[in-house]
Amino acid sequence: MTDQNDLLFERARAVIPGGVNSPVRAFKAVGGTPRFIQRAQGAYFWDANDQRYIDYIGSWGPMILGHGHPAVVEAVQKAVLEGFSYGAPTEREIELAEAILALVPSMEMVRLVSSGTEAAMSALRLARGATGRKTIVKFEGCYHGHADALLVKAGSGLATFGNPTSAGVPPEVVQHTLVLEYNNLQQLEEAFALHSKDIACLMIEAIAGNMNFVRATPAFAKRCRELCTQHGALLIFDEVMTGFRVGLHGAQGVLGITPDLTVLGKVIGGGMPLAAFGGPRAIMEQLAPLGPVYQAGTLSGNPVATACGLATLKEISKPGFYEALAKKTRTLVDGLKAAAAAEGQPFNADSEGGMFGFFLMNELPQNYATVMTTDNAQFNALFHGLLDRGVYIAPALYEAGFVSAAHSEDDIAATIAAARDIFSKR
Ligand SMILES: *Cc1c(COP(=O)(O)O)cnc(C)c1O
């Protein structure tokens, strides 16, 4: 039988660079042919061969209700009939803004945009505009979208300015970006001591989901807050992944820390292109058309996307939603740990809400460098073993995993059994 995924990949590569519109989808890290998805329902999607997979990426987070939730589908269908886009304000944008602010108390005002990249980039500009400072602090392994100033890795020394991680980004463009090691208190202290009056903001994934799953320690997160306050810098929590994913109030709710600005995306669009950034009124009013910081978007606050986001937020706000999701995710993580232990496979895993990560090592890593010591070949064997058994996890070891409300106990049990089978055959 011809493999339809192979045929589609060949066709795609002729017209789209690498055959994909976002690099991780190409399976470059794990090898093999990417699965071209035809349709999805609940916890599953089906590829071009009509092969079913239990989906643990959920569009990289947004599909927290599972695919095709009836209330969301209904809201989107209704919105589509009323028009796709107007380029003029709508009541639904106010409703979504109100819903977001009600759930994230650190935000008094919010601006809606279309992607996490756009939201993080705009928050950065706002922080620089509001403080009148240039320097930004970020951490190795945290991803904040692909804006030029954020595509940067640590330089050679401690607390030095970084080097671009992409061609097309001149070193001058990242000369104001300091890249520090995640959870390294000493580097953090040093950076603020050296650059005190220049730091506009510190941007962090307080529970990082772009170096697999790594938590900021409570002491580290607290020190980020204290140092920003002390030195007049803004603390920006990039919650594009964690917002409405690790809990109803995001990583800031889990850690009990109030950032100045919050960046949201993924879940707030429920699978449609929608993201946001927000914070205190006095800072947000620096944005155009009120203030001097320019920011705009033709499709921002799109009526179909806001309908999808609103319907999603309504479902996840129901009592007990996160308790049930967190319990299910824990069951998966604990089951995988037990399966690995039973087969003598070095392994550890962690989760918060509906987000999880696992590591083919006994320790839970504290930073990017440790995550990247994972044995690539072992991870790839596990990835392909799971794929062959109808379980789709992220095709790269530095990505987190996602469980949805639609995953059943049977799905979780089947996933654990598949992993154990693979561990037993090593
Ligand atoms: C996904 C992600 C982004 C980028 O969002 P896009 O919608 O892909 O542009 C930014 N920050 C974090 C933490 C993310 O996980």
Tab-separated table of C-alpha atoms and ligand atoms in Angstrom:
chain	number	residue	atom	x	y	z
A	1	MET	CA	0.000	0.000	0.000
A	2	THR	CA	1.318	3.474	-0.816
A	3	ASP	CA	1.843	5.617	2.198
A	4	GLN	CA	-0.302	8.716	1.744
A	5	ASN	CA	1.835	10.663	4.249
A	6	ASP	CA	4.912	10.033	2.077
A	7	LEU	CA	3.080	11.232	-1.026
A	8	LEU	CA	1.819	14.380	0.703
A	9	PHE	CA	5.243	15.101	2.188
A	10	GLU	CA	6.801	14.896	-1.262
A	11	ARG	CA	4.174	17.234	-2.698
A	12	ALA	CA	4.517	19.618	0.247
A	13	ARG	CA	8.292	19.811	-0.022
A	14	ALA	CA	7.993	20.968	-3.619
A	15	VAL	CA	6.027	24.060	-2.668
A	16	ILE	CA	6.612	24.784	1.049
A	17	PRO	CA	10.134	25.006	2.555
A	18	GLY	CA	10.715	21.659	4.265
A	19	GLY	CA	7.097	20.773	3.531
A	20	VAL	CA	5.829	22.479	6.679
A	21	ASN	CA	4.712	25.898	7.872
A	22	SER	CA	6.386	25.582	11.286
A	23	PRO	CA	9.710	23.708	11.579
A	24	VAL	CA	9.003	21.230	14.413
A	25	ARG	CA	6.247	19.612	12.334
A	26	ALA	CA	8.823	18.279	9.865
A	27	PHE	CA	10.023	15.454	12.198
A	28	LYS	CA	13.595	16.588	11.510
A	29	ALA	CA	14.725	15.823	15.070
A	30	VAL	CA	13.176	12.341	15.189
A	31	GLY	CA	13.423	11.335	11.530
A	32	GLY	CA	10.714	9.738	9.408
A	33	THR	CA	7.741	11.163	7.560
A	34	PRO	CA	5.496	13.687	9.275
A	35	ARG	CA	1.902	12.574	9.597
A	36	PHE	CA	-0.471	14.730	7.555
A	37	ILE	CA	-3.612	15.136	9.633
A	38	GLN	CA	-6.986	14.759	7.959
A	39	ARG	CA	-9.398	15.214	10.818
A	40	ALA	CA	-9.635	15.181	14.588
A	41	GLN	CA	-12.229	14.436	17.199
A	42	GLY	CA	-11.945	14.412	20.986
A	43	ALA	CA	-8.549	13.042	22.042
A	44	TYR	CA	-7.694	11.664	18.595
A	45	PHE	CA	-6.585	12.675	15.172
A	46	TRP	CA	-6.298	10.650	11.977
A	47	ASP	CA	-3.528	10.896	9.400
A	48	ALA	CA	-3.677	10.598	5.619
A	49	ASN	CA	-3.613	6.774	5.871
A	50	ASP	CA	-6.619	6.997	8.172
A	51	GLN	CA	-4.403	5.837	11.034
A	52	ARG	CA	-5.710	7.029	14.425
A	53	TYR	CA	-3.466	8.572	17.088
A	54	ILE	CA	-4.064	9.582	20.685
A	55	ASP	CA	-3.045	13.233	20.454
A	56	TYR	CA	-0.711	14.563	23.161
A	57	ILE	CA	0.227	17.790	21.418
A	58	GLY	CA	-3.267	19.274	21.068
A	59	SER	CA	-2.020	21.833	18.534
A	60	TRP	CA	0.796	22.583	21.062
A	61	GLY	CA	-1.647	23.417	23.821
A	62	PRO	CA	-4.796	25.138	22.540
A	63	MET	CA	-7.003	22.029	22.277
A	64	ILE	CA	-7.539	21.737	26.023
A	65	LEU	CA	-11.150	20.607	25.532
A	66	GLY	CA	-10.147	18.054	22.927
A	67	HIS	CA	-10.972	18.432	19.248
A	68	GLY	CA	-14.421	19.436	18.055
A	69	HIS	CA	-16.005	20.264	21.408
A	70	PRO	CA	-19.717	20.758	20.555
A	71	ALA	CA	-20.129	24.103	22.368
A	72	VAL	CA	-17.047	25.523	20.644
A	73	VAL	CA	-18.047	24.206	17.231
A	74	GLU	CA	-21.477	25.773	17.645
A	75	ALA	CA	-20.047	29.163	18.657
A	76	VAL	CA	-17.653	29.157	15.695
A	77	GLN	CA	-20.338	28.115	13.200
A	78	LYS	CA	-22.617	30.876	14.425
A	79	ALA	CA	-19.807	33.450	14.214
A	80	VAL	CA	-18.807	32.417	10.694
A	81	LEU	CA	-22.327	33.127	9.420
A	82	GLU	CA	-22.087	36.655	10.826
A	83	GLY	CA	-18.898	37.462	8.913
A	84	PHE	CA	-15.219	36.518	9.037
A	85	SER	CA	-13.571	39.860	9.690
A	86	TYR	CA	-14.609	43.508	9.732
A	87	GLY	CA	-11.568	45.606	10.642
A	88	ALA	CA	-13.855	47.472	13.031
A	89	PRO	CA	-14.519	46.793	16.729
A	90	THR	CA	-17.019	44.203	17.983
A	91	GLU	CA	-18.782	43.470	21.263
A	92	ARG	CA	-17.221	40.002	21.339
A	93	GLU	CA	-13.751	41.526	21.751
A	94	ILE	CA	-14.982	43.282	24.906
A	95	GLU	CA	-16.506	40.041	26.179
A	96	LEU	CA	-13.263	38.147	25.641
A	97	ALA	CA	-11.207	40.939	27.238
A	98	GLU	CA	-13.557	40.943	30.240
A	99	ALA	CA	-13.364	37.154	30.523
A	100	ILE	CA	-9.549	37.183	30.436
A	101	LEU	CA	-9.249	39.995	32.994
A	102	ALA	CA	-11.668	38.224	35.337
A	103	LEU	CA	-9.424	35.160	35.344
A	104	VAL	CA	-6.010	36.871	35.443
A	105	PRO	CA	-6.119	39.431	38.260
A	106	SER	CA	-2.674	40.895	37.441
A	107	MET	CA	-4.147	42.235	34.185
A	108	GLU	CA	-6.277	45.384	34.221
A	109	MET	CA	-6.289	45.872	30.466
A	110	VAL	CA	-5.549	43.606	27.553
A	111	ARG	CA	-4.802	43.952	23.853
A	112	LEU	CA	-5.754	41.120	21.515
A	113	VAL	CA	-3.435	40.019	18.707
A	114	SER	CA	-3.165	36.979	16.434
A	115	SER	CA	-0.125	34.967	17.546
A	116	GLY	CA	2.044	34.389	20.578
A	117	THR	CA	5.022	35.769	18.692
A	118	GLU	CA	3.163	38.998	18.061
A	119	ALA	CA	2.005	39.237	21.669
A	120	ALA	CA	5.489	38.683	23.140
A	121	MET	CA	7.106	41.070	20.674
A	122	SER	CA	4.508	43.749	21.474
A	123	ALA	CA	4.868	43.257	25.241
A	124	LEU	CA	8.589	43.740	24.842
A	125	ARG	CA	8.142	46.981	22.907
A	126	LEU	CA	5.653	48.176	25.494
A	127	ALA	CA	8.055	47.390	28.346
A	128	ARG	CA	10.838	49.309	26.625
A	129	GLY	CA	8.494	52.184	25.824
A	130	ALA	CA	7.057	52.365	29.327
A	131	THR	CA	10.439	52.226	31.089
A	132	GLY	CA	12.457	54.171	28.545
A	133	ARG	CA	15.139	51.444	28.837
A	134	LYS	CA	16.726	49.079	26.307
A	135	THR	CA	17.992	45.911	27.956
A	136	ILE	CA	15.887	42.783	28.138
A	137	VAL	CA	16.622	39.692	30.189
A	138	LYS	CA	15.612	36.240	29.017
A	139	PHE	CA	16.571	32.680	29.853
A	140	GLU	CA	18.179	29.959	27.789
A	141	GLY	CA	15.527	27.423	26.763
A	142	CYS	CA	12.566	29.771	27.165
A	143	TYR	CA	10.820	30.486	23.863
A	144	HIS	CA	8.925	33.710	23.329
A	145	GLY	CA	8.182	33.459	19.621
A	146	HIS	CA	10.484	34.408	16.777
A	147	ALA	CA	10.885	38.183	17.106
A	148	ASP	CA	14.456	39.180	16.183
A	149	ALA	CA	15.508	40.406	19.628
A	150	LEU	CA	14.437	37.115	21.218
A	151	LEU	CA	16.216	34.712	18.848
A	152	VAL	CA	19.325	34.678	20.932
A	153	LYS	CA	21.459	32.309	22.964
A	154	ALA	CA	23.848	32.960	25.800
A	155	GLY	CA	27.238	34.445	25.042
A	156	SER	CA	30.433	32.923	26.346
A	157	GLY	CA	30.732	34.620	29.731
A	158	LEU	CA	28.332	34.928	32.633
A	159	ALA	CA	25.546	37.465	32.204
A	160	THR	CA	26.844	38.602	28.839
A	161	PHE	CA	24.802	39.728	25.887
A	162	GLY	CA	23.800	36.960	23.553
A	163	ASN	CA	24.400	35.740	20.018
A	164	PRO	CA	21.664	35.363	17.398
A	165	THR	CA	20.300	31.829	16.976
A	166	SER	CA	19.021	32.524	13.481
A	167	ALA	CA	20.583	33.756	10.285
A	168	GLY	CA	19.075	37.081	9.301
A	169	VAL	CA	19.325	38.517	12.803
A	170	PRO	CA	22.232	40.998	12.902
A	171	PRO	CA	24.218	40.853	16.175
A	172	GLU	CA	23.316	44.522	16.715
A	173	VAL	CA	19.662	43.547	17.019
A	174	VAL	CA	20.332	41.288	19.998
A	175	GLN	CA	22.961	43.487	21.617
A	176	HIS	CA	20.481	44.537	24.277
A	177	THR	CA	19.299	41.014	25.080
A	178	LEU	CA	20.870	39.336	28.120
A	179	VAL	CA	20.505	35.567	28.163
A	180	LEU	CA	20.826	33.846	31.523
A	181	GLU	CA	20.630	30.259	32.691
A	182	TYR	CA	17.186	29.268	33.985
A	183	ASN	CA	17.043	28.762	37.764
A	184	ASN	CA	20.563	30.214	38.198
A	185	LEU	CA	20.189	32.699	41.076
A	186	GLN	CA	23.792	33.825	40.956
A	187	GLN	CA	23.604	34.872	37.290
A	188	LEU	CA	20.325	36.612	37.958
A	189	GLU	CA	21.815	38.662	40.820
A	190	GLU	CA	24.862	39.459	38.740
A	191	ALA	CA	22.812	40.640	35.751
A	192	PHE	CA	20.794	43.072	37.829
A	193	ALA	CA	23.873	44.276	39.716
A	194	LEU	CA	25.698	44.981	36.434
A	195	HIS	CA	22.866	46.372	34.347
A	196	SER	CA	20.475	47.743	36.966
A	197	LYS	CA	19.394	51.014	35.356
A	198	ASP	CA	19.309	49.615	31.808
A	199	ILE	CA	16.955	46.669	32.266
A	200	ALA	CA	13.522	47.331	30.787
A	201	CYS	CA	12.124	43.901	31.499
A	202	LEU	CA	12.730	40.308	32.403
A	203	MET	CA	10.710	37.853	30.322
A	204	ILE	CA	10.234	34.315	31.562
A	205	GLU	CA	8.188	31.165	31.138
A	206	ALA	CA	7.676	30.589	34.862
A	207	ILE	CA	6.809	26.992	34.089
A	208	ALA	CA	8.812	26.421	30.934
A	209	GLY	CA	7.252	24.322	28.180
A	210	ASN	CA	9.759	24.922	25.422
A	211	MET	CA	12.623	23.006	27.031
A	212	ASN	CA	10.351	20.059	27.693
A	213	PHE	CA	8.803	20.826	31.114
A	214	VAL	CA	10.948	22.685	33.635
A	215	ARG	CA	9.653	24.657	36.587
A	216	ALA	CA	11.238	27.829	37.873
A	217	THR	CA	11.947	27.049	41.527
A	218	PRO	CA	9.735	29.113	43.873
A	219	ALA	CA	12.856	30.902	45.173
A	220	PHE	CA	13.997	31.764	41.647
A	221	ALA	CA	10.595	33.056	40.549
A	222	LYS	CA	10.306	35.113	43.743
A	223	ARG	CA	13.765	36.609	43.211
A	224	CYS	CA	12.844	37.573	39.622
A	225	ARG	CA	9.892	39.497	41.032
A	226	GLU	CA	11.937	41.162	43.787
A	227	LEU	CA	14.795	42.230	41.534
A	228	CYS	CA	12.462	43.691	38.905
A	229	THR	CA	10.641	45.705	41.559
A	230	GLN	CA	13.887	46.848	43.178
A	231	HIS	CA	15.479	47.956	39.895
A	232	GLY	CA	12.405	49.427	38.201
A	233	ALA	CA	12.207	46.737	35.510
A	234	LEU	CA	8.983	45.075	34.378
A	235	LEU	CA	8.456	41.385	35.054
A	236	ILE	CA	6.822	39.737	32.029
A	237	PHE	CA	5.363	36.259	32.376
A	238	ASP	CA	5.110	34.627	28.982
A	239	GLU	CA	2.077	32.447	29.607
A	240	VAL	CA	1.346	31.677	25.958
A	241	MET	CA	1.723	28.019	26.854
A	242	THR	CA	0.891	27.955	30.579
A	243	GLY	CA	-2.046	30.392	30.508
A	244	PHE	CA	-5.299	28.467	31.137
A	245	ARG	CA	-3.258	25.279	30.714
A	246	VAL	CA	-1.492	24.653	34.045
A	247	GLY	CA	-4.515	26.060	35.888
A	248	LEU	CA	-7.297	28.590	35.532
A	249	HIS	CA	-4.952	31.397	36.652
A	250	GLY	CA	-1.845	30.279	34.795
A	251	ALA	CA	1.679	29.859	36.142
A	252	GLN	CA	1.261	33.101	38.096
A	253	GLY	CA	-1.617	31.482	39.958
A	254	VAL	CA	0.392	28.312	40.612
A	255	LEU	CA	3.425	30.261	41.873
A	256	GLY	CA	1.500	33.036	43.616
A	257	ILE	CA	3.520	35.737	41.857
A	258	THR	CA	2.092	38.868	40.229
A	259	PRO	CA	3.929	39.843	37.043
A	260	ASP	CA	3.690	43.318	35.536
A	261	LEU	CA	2.818	42.108	32.057
A	262	THR	CA	1.351	38.797	30.949
A	263	VAL	CA	1.532	37.310	27.471
A	264	LEU	CA	-1.198	34.846	26.490
A	265	GLY	CA	-1.946	32.719	23.433
A	266	LYS	CA	-2.696	29.101	22.555
A	267	VAL	CA	-5.638	28.164	24.870
A	268	ILE	CA	-7.266	31.626	24.679
A	269	GLY	CA	-7.921	31.050	20.990
A	270	GLY	CA	-9.167	27.498	21.453
A	271	GLY	CA	-7.291	26.542	18.257
A	272	MET	CA	-7.885	29.758	16.302
A	273	PRO	CA	-5.157	32.386	15.745
A	274	LEU	CA	-5.552	34.530	18.845
A	275	ALA	CA	-3.169	35.819	21.491
A	276	ALA	CA	-3.023	38.713	23.925
A	277	PHE	CA	-0.868	40.752	26.251
A	278	GLY	CA	-1.916	42.835	29.192
A	279	GLY	CA	-1.121	44.355	32.547
A	280	PRO	CA	-1.790	47.401	34.696
A	281	ARG	CA	-3.844	50.216	33.193
A	282	ALA	CA	-1.063	52.803	33.504
A	283	ILE	CA	1.289	50.652	31.412
A	284	MET	CA	-1.298	49.479	28.877
A	285	GLU	CA	-2.389	53.065	28.241
A	286	GLN	CA	1.066	53.686	26.779
A	287	LEU	CA	-0.158	51.800	23.694
A	288	ALA	CA	-1.457	53.479	20.542
A	289	PRO	CA	-3.965	55.072	20.069
A	290	LEU	CA	-3.657	56.431	23.648
A	291	GLY	CA	0.100	56.441	24.048
A	292	PRO	CA	3.368	56.557	22.117
A	293	VAL	CA	4.007	52.789	21.799
A	294	TYR	CA	2.823	51.664	18.368
A	295	GLN	CA	1.068	48.325	17.920
A	296	ALA	CA	-1.618	47.239	15.436
A	297	GLY	CA	-3.105	44.283	13.554
A	298	THR	CA	-5.522	43.866	10.620
A	299	LEU	CA	-6.984	40.629	11.984
A	300	SER	CA	-6.547	41.408	15.711
A	301	GLY	CA	-9.629	40.448	17.740
A	302	ASN	CA	-11.001	38.518	14.762
A	303	PRO	CA	-14.719	37.754	15.291
A	304	VAL	CA	-14.444	34.021	14.563
A	305	ALA	CA	-11.310	33.607	16.694
A	306	THR	CA	-12.838	35.511	19.621
A	307	ALA	CA	-15.981	33.338	19.418
A	308	CYS	CA	-13.808	30.241	19.581
A	309	GLY	CA	-11.762	31.640	22.475
A	310	LEU	CA	-14.798	32.761	24.451
A	311	ALA	CA	-16.551	29.402	24.110
A	312	THR	CA	-13.333	27.665	25.204
A	313	LEU	CA	-12.866	29.929	28.239
A	314	LYS	CA	-16.478	29.299	29.240
A	315	GLU	CA	-15.938	25.538	29.297
A	316	ILE	CA	-12.657	25.635	31.209
A	317	SER	CA	-14.125	27.995	33.817
A	318	LYS	CA	-16.636	25.365	34.909
A	319	PRO	CA	-16.069	24.140	38.485
A	320	GLY	CA	-13.804	21.118	38.775
A	321	PHE	CA	-12.434	21.375	35.233
A	322	TYR	CA	-8.762	21.728	36.216
A	323	GLU	CA	-8.984	19.284	39.123
A	324	ALA	CA	-10.166	16.590	36.715
A	325	LEU	CA	-7.624	17.539	34.034
A	326	ALA	CA	-4.736	17.655	36.519
A	327	LYS	CA	-5.697	14.286	37.982
A	328	LYS	CA	-5.796	12.689	34.552
A	329	THR	CA	-2.441	14.180	33.601
A	330	ARG	CA	-0.961	12.971	36.919
A	331	THR	CA	-2.282	9.477	36.233
A	332	LEU	CA	-0.436	9.507	32.915
A	333	VAL	CA	2.796	10.807	34.438
A	334	ASP	CA	2.689	8.398	37.415
A	335	GLY	CA	1.833	5.499	35.114
A	336	LEU	CA	4.740	6.270	32.793
A	337	LYS	CA	7.085	6.496	35.782
A	338	ALA	CA	5.875	3.142	37.116
A	339	ALA	CA	6.201	1.516	33.676
A	340	ALA	CA	9.767	2.815	33.329
A	341	ALA	CA	10.679	1.673	36.848
A	342	ALA	CA	9.275	-1.805	36.178
A	343	GLU	CA	11.475	-2.104	33.065
A	344	GLY	CA	14.607	-0.513	34.549
A	345	GLN	CA	14.423	2.532	32.259
A	346	PRO	CA	15.948	5.725	33.707
A	347	PHE	CA	12.992	8.102	33.723
A	348	ASN	CA	11.362	11.013	35.471
A	349	ALA	CA	8.302	13.111	34.739
A	350	ASP	CA	6.324	16.042	36.056
A	351	SER	CA	3.018	17.779	35.339
A	352	GLU	CA	0.928	20.773	36.267
A	353	GLY	CA	-2.711	20.999	35.234
A	354	GLY	CA	-2.967	19.628	31.694
A	355	MET	CA	0.716	20.034	30.791
A	356	PHE	CA	3.440	17.452	31.345
A	357	GLY	CA	6.998	16.533	30.521
A	358	PHE	CA	9.071	13.395	30.817
A	359	PHE	CA	12.792	12.771	30.745
A	360	LEU	CA	14.854	9.687	29.997
A	361	MET	CA	16.939	10.402	33.093
A	362	ASN	CA	16.392	10.005	36.802
A	363	GLU	CA	16.549	13.677	37.746
A	364	LEU	CA	14.097	16.415	36.801
A	365	PRO	CA	16.278	18.948	34.929
A	366	GLN	CA	16.501	22.514	36.225
A	367	ASN	CA	17.715	24.151	33.020
A	368	TYR	CA	18.095	23.834	29.265
A	369	ALA	CA	21.631	22.421	29.271
A	370	THR	CA	20.529	19.486	31.418
A	371	VAL	CA	17.438	18.823	29.289
A	372	MET	CA	19.694	18.681	26.238
A	373	THR	CA	21.853	15.914	27.769
A	374	THR	CA	18.945	13.547	26.942
A	375	ASP	CA	20.032	10.648	24.723
A	376	ASN	CA	18.617	11.595	21.306
A	377	ALA	CA	18.579	8.074	19.907
A	378	GLN	CA	16.687	6.769	22.933
A	379	PHE	CA	14.120	9.544	22.723
A	380	ASN	CA	13.644	8.982	18.996
A	381	ALA	CA	13.148	5.251	19.520
A	382	LEU	CA	10.495	5.994	22.133
A	383	PHE	CA	8.830	8.565	19.881
A	384	HIS	CA	8.606	6.197	16.913
A	385	GLY	CA	7.619	3.278	19.138
A	386	LEU	CA	4.696	5.291	20.451
A	387	LEU	CA	3.770	6.538	16.992
A	388	ASP	CA	3.690	2.945	15.695
A	389	ARG	CA	1.362	2.106	18.596
A	390	GLY	CA	-1.025	4.984	17.794
A	391	VAL	CA	0.265	7.516	20.336
A	392	TYR	CA	1.411	10.926	19.057
A	393	ILE	CA	3.745	12.862	21.337
A	394	ALA	CA	5.790	15.938	20.432
A	395	PRO	CA	8.385	15.064	17.765
A	396	ALA	CA	11.248	16.671	19.716
A	397	LEU	CA	12.627	16.009	23.179
A	398	TYR	CA	12.577	19.684	24.145
A	399	GLU	CA	8.797	20.025	23.902
A	400	ALA	CA	6.155	19.590	26.605
A	401	GLY	CA	3.086	17.363	26.298
A	402	PHE	CA	-0.594	18.165	26.651
A	403	VAL	CA	-3.595	16.234	27.918
A	404	SER	CA	-7.126	17.376	27.096
A	405	ALA	CA	-10.434	16.989	28.871
A	406	ALA	CA	-11.398	14.530	26.124
A	407	HIS	CA	-8.680	11.994	26.978
A	408	SER	CA	-10.301	8.995	28.654
A	409	GLU	CA	-8.913	6.689	31.326
A	410	ASP	CA	-8.613	4.067	28.590
A	411	ASP	CA	-6.550	6.434	26.430
A	412	ILE	CA	-4.191	7.078	29.340
A	413	ALA	CA	-3.940	3.358	30.170
A	414	ALA	CA	-3.258	2.487	26.512
A	415	THR	CA	-0.511	5.111	26.401
A	416	ILE	CA	1.169	3.757	29.532
A	417	ALA	CA	0.930	0.182	28.199
A	418	ALA	CA	2.493	1.260	24.894
A	419	ALA	CA	5.387	2.942	26.704
A	420	ARG	CA	5.972	-0.078	28.924
A	421	ASP	CA	6.029	-2.343	25.886
A	422	ILE	CA	8.705	-0.124	24.322
A	423	PHE	CA	10.761	0.056	27.536
A	424	SER	CA	10.612	-3.746	27.868
A	425	LYS	CA	12.126	-4.215	24.388
A	426	ARG	CA	15.097	-1.892	24.804
B	1	LIG	C1	4.019	28.997	21.442
B	1	LIG	C2	4.716	30.011	22.258
B	1	LIG	C3	4.984	31.296	21.774
B	1	LIG	C4	4.749	31.691	20.341
B	1	LIG	O1	3.410	31.629	19.996
B	1	LIG	P1	3.015	31.510	18.431
B	1	LIG	O2	1.520	31.603	18.455
B	1	LIG	O3	3.546	30.205	17.978
B	1	LIG	O4	3.649	32.660	17.746
B	1	LIG	C5	5.525	32.239	22.636
B	1	LIG	N1	5.792	31.920	23.912
B	1	LIG	C6	5.564	30.699	24.412
B	1	LIG	C7	5.861	30.428	25.840
B	1	LIG	C8	5.031	29.699	23.596
B	1	LIG	O5	4.861	28.478	24.102
